Amino acid sequence: MFKHWQELSLYSKLIKREWRAKARQLIREHASDISSGHVHSVLKSEEFRSASVIGLYFSVSTEPDTKPLMEAAFSLGKRVAVPIYSPILAAYEWAEYQPSMELTEAKYGIVEPKQAPKIDPQIIDVCFLPGLLFDKSGVRLGHGGGFYDRLLIQISSSTPIIGLAFRWQIVDELPKEPHDIVCSKVIY
């Protein structure tokens, strides 16, 4: 379909632009219909139950709410790793989040702990991540910038990577770029 990776990259950018607007509209239209069914599915998953350290993120309005997952993890004595932006590195890195930590709005309007100790990403047992779209084989289309792609290469290659999505974020097929990391599964 694509002769060069540049064509694929341009196609991905066009899909992202179109779906960002659709996501905002779908959230507005179906806000009352959006259930926390993904929370139950995550909590009963073997990956979550057996993990000691869980990679999560602070969700934004167009993503499934991760706050209940963090609360459940803490109530079960699990540790939670979240991405934080490092201005020195001009990149995201993993930090350990505790519920008592003060939160602040950071780069791109994403919430993160104001001061959190870095955590060795190799000890993350399962990693849950957001996306703009996911396909049925686990290919993820992110919001752009490749931030999660760079975060995911830091964790162990044996760590399950699980996308969290609403049903309308699942499509039959997405283009896969060479740097894309495919999810083990997607919960929606």
Coordinates of C-alpha atoms in Angstrom, one line a residue:
M1 CA 0.0 0.0 0.0
F2 CA 2.8 2.4 0.9
K3 CA 6.0 2.6 -1.1
H4 CA 8.0 4.5 1.5
W5 CA 7.8 5.0 5.3
Q6 CA 7.3 8.7 4.7
E7 CA 4.0 8.0 2.9
L8 CA 2.9 5.9 5.9
S9 CA 3.9 8.6 8.3
L10 CA 1.9 11.2 6.4
Y11 CA -1.1 8.9 6.3
S12 CA -0.8 8.4 10.1
K13 CA -0.8 12.1 10.7
L14 CA -3.9 12.6 8.6
I15 CA -5.7 9.9 10.5
K16 CA -4.7 11.5 13.9
R17 CA -5.9 14.9 12.8
E18 CA -9.3 13.5 11.8
W19 CA -9.7 11.3 14.9
R20 CA -8.8 13.9 17.5
A21 CA -11.8 16.0 16.4
K22 CA -14.0 12.9 16.3
A23 CA -12.9 11.8 19.8
R24 CA -13.8 15.1 21.3
Q25 CA -17.2 15.0 19.6
L26 CA -17.9 11.4 20.6
I27 CA -17.1 12.1 24.2
R28 CA -19.5 15.1 24.2
E29 CA -22.3 13.1 22.6
H30 CA -21.9 9.9 24.7
A31 CA -20.5 11.1 28.0
S32 CA -23.4 9.6 29.9
D33 CA -23.1 6.3 28.0
I34 CA -19.5 5.8 28.8
S35 CA -19.2 3.2 31.5
S36 CA -16.3 2.2 33.6
G37 CA -16.5 -1.4 32.2
H38 CA -12.8 -1.2 31.3
V39 CA -12.1 -0.9 35.0
H40 CA -13.7 -4.2 35.8
S41 CA -12.0 -5.9 32.9
V42 CA -8.6 -4.6 34.0
L43 CA -9.0 -5.5 37.6
K44 CA -10.0 -9.1 36.7
S45 CA -7.1 -9.5 34.2
E46 CA -4.3 -11.8 35.1
E47 CA -1.8 -9.2 34.1
F48 CA -3.1 -6.7 36.7
R49 CA -3.7 -9.3 39.4
S50 CA -0.2 -10.7 39.2
A51 CA 1.6 -7.4 38.9
S52 CA 3.5 -5.7 41.7
V53 CA 4.4 -2.6 39.7
I54 CA 1.9 -1.2 37.3
G55 CA 2.6 1.3 34.5
L56 CA -0.3 3.7 34.2
Y57 CA -1.0 7.2 33.1
F58 CA -3.1 10.2 34.2
S59 CA -6.0 10.1 31.7
V60 CA -7.3 13.2 29.8
S61 CA -11.0 13.8 29.0
T62 CA -10.9 11.8 25.7
E63 CA -9.4 8.6 27.4
P64 CA -10.8 6.0 29.7
D65 CA -10.5 7.2 33.3
T66 CA -7.5 5.6 35.0
K67 CA -8.1 7.1 38.5
P68 CA -10.1 4.0 39.6
L69 CA -7.3 1.7 38.4
M70 CA -4.8 3.7 40.5
E71 CA -7.0 3.6 43.5
A72 CA -7.5 -0.2 43.1
A73 CA -3.7 -0.7 42.7
F74 CA -2.9 1.2 45.9
S75 CA -5.6 -0.6 47.9
L76 CA -4.1 -3.9 46.8
G77 CA -0.6 -2.8 47.9
K78 CA 0.7 -2.4 44.3
R79 CA 3.2 0.2 43.2
V80 CA 2.3 2.6 40.3
A81 CA 4.7 4.0 37.8
V82 CA 3.6 7.0 35.6
P83 CA 5.2 9.0 32.9
I84 CA 6.6 12.4 33.9
Y85 CA 8.1 15.0 31.7
S86 CA 11.8 15.8 32.1
P87 CA 12.7 19.3 30.8
I88 CA 16.4 18.3 31.1
L89 CA 15.9 15.3 28.8
A90 CA 13.1 16.9 26.8
A91 CA 11.4 13.5 27.1
Y92 CA 9.2 11.5 29.4
E93 CA 10.5 9.1 31.9
W94 CA 9.0 6.7 34.5
A95 CA 8.4 7.8 38.1
E96 CA 6.7 6.2 41.1
Y97 CA 3.4 7.8 42.0
Q98 CA 1.9 7.8 45.5
P99 CA -1.6 9.0 46.2
S100 CA -0.3 11.6 48.8
M101 CA 1.7 13.4 46.1
E102 CA 0.7 16.8 44.9
L103 CA -0.3 16.8 41.2
T104 CA 0.4 19.6 38.7
E105 CA -0.5 20.2 35.1
A106 CA 2.7 19.6 33.0
K107 CA 3.6 19.6 29.4
Y108 CA 0.7 19.2 26.9
G109 CA -1.7 19.8 29.8
I110 CA -1.1 16.3 31.2
V111 CA -1.3 15.9 34.9
E112 CA 1.6 14.4 36.7
P113 CA 3.1 14.3 40.2
K114 CA 4.9 17.5 41.1
Q115 CA 7.8 15.6 42.7
A116 CA 8.1 11.9 42.2
P117 CA 11.2 9.6 42.4
K118 CA 12.3 8.0 39.2
I119 CA 11.6 4.3 39.0
D120 CA 13.5 1.6 37.1
P121 CA 11.3 0.8 34.1
Q122 CA 12.6 -2.7 34.0
I123 CA 10.6 -3.5 37.2
I124 CA 7.2 -2.6 35.6
D125 CA 5.2 -5.8 35.4
V126 CA 2.4 -4.6 33.2
C127 CA 1.9 -1.3 31.3
F128 CA -1.4 0.2 30.4
L129 CA -1.4 3.0 27.9
P130 CA -3.8 5.4 26.0
G131 CA -4.2 5.9 22.3
L132 CA -6.2 7.7 19.8
L133 CA -7.1 4.5 18.0
F134 CA -6.2 0.8 18.3
D135 CA -6.8 -1.9 15.7
K136 CA -7.8 -5.5 16.4
S137 CA -4.2 -6.8 16.2
G138 CA -3.0 -4.3 18.9
V139 CA -1.5 -1.7 16.6
R140 CA -1.8 1.7 18.4
L141 CA -2.1 5.1 16.9
G142 CA -1.0 7.6 19.5
H143 CA -1.6 11.3 19.7
G144 CA 1.7 12.1 18.0
G145 CA 5.2 12.8 19.0
G146 CA 6.2 9.2 19.8
F147 CA 6.4 9.8 23.5
Y148 CA 4.9 6.4 24.5
D149 CA 7.0 4.6 21.9
R150 CA 10.1 6.0 23.6
L151 CA 8.8 5.1 27.0
L152 CA 7.9 1.6 26.0
I153 CA 11.3 0.7 24.8
Q154 CA 12.6 1.3 28.4
I155 CA 10.5 -1.5 29.9
S156 CA 11.3 -5.2 29.6
S157 CA 10.4 -6.8 26.3
S158 CA 8.5 -9.4 28.3
T159 CA 6.3 -6.9 30.0
P160 CA 2.7 -7.0 28.7
I161 CA 1.6 -3.8 27.1
I162 CA -2.2 -3.2 27.2
G163 CA -4.1 -0.5 25.5
L164 CA -7.1 1.1 27.2
A165 CA -9.8 2.3 24.9
F166 CA -13.5 3.1 24.4
R167 CA -15.3 0.8 21.9
W168 CA -15.4 3.5 19.2
Q169 CA -11.6 3.7 19.4
I170 CA -11.3 0.1 17.9
V171 CA -10.9 -0.2 14.1
D172 CA -10.2 -3.1 11.8
E173 CA -6.7 -2.1 10.7
L174 CA -4.2 0.8 11.2
P175 CA -1.0 1.6 9.5
K176 CA 2.0 0.4 11.5
E177 CA 5.2 2.4 11.4
P178 CA 8.6 0.8 12.0
H179 CA 9.0 2.3 15.5
D180 CA 5.5 1.3 16.6
I181 CA 5.2 -1.1 19.5
V182 CA 2.2 -3.4 19.3
C183 CA 0.0 -3.9 22.4
S184 CA -0.4 -7.4 23.8
K185 CA -4.1 -6.7 23.9
V186 CA -6.6 -3.8 24.2
I187 CA -9.2 -3.6 26.8
Y188 CA -12.4 -1.6 26.0

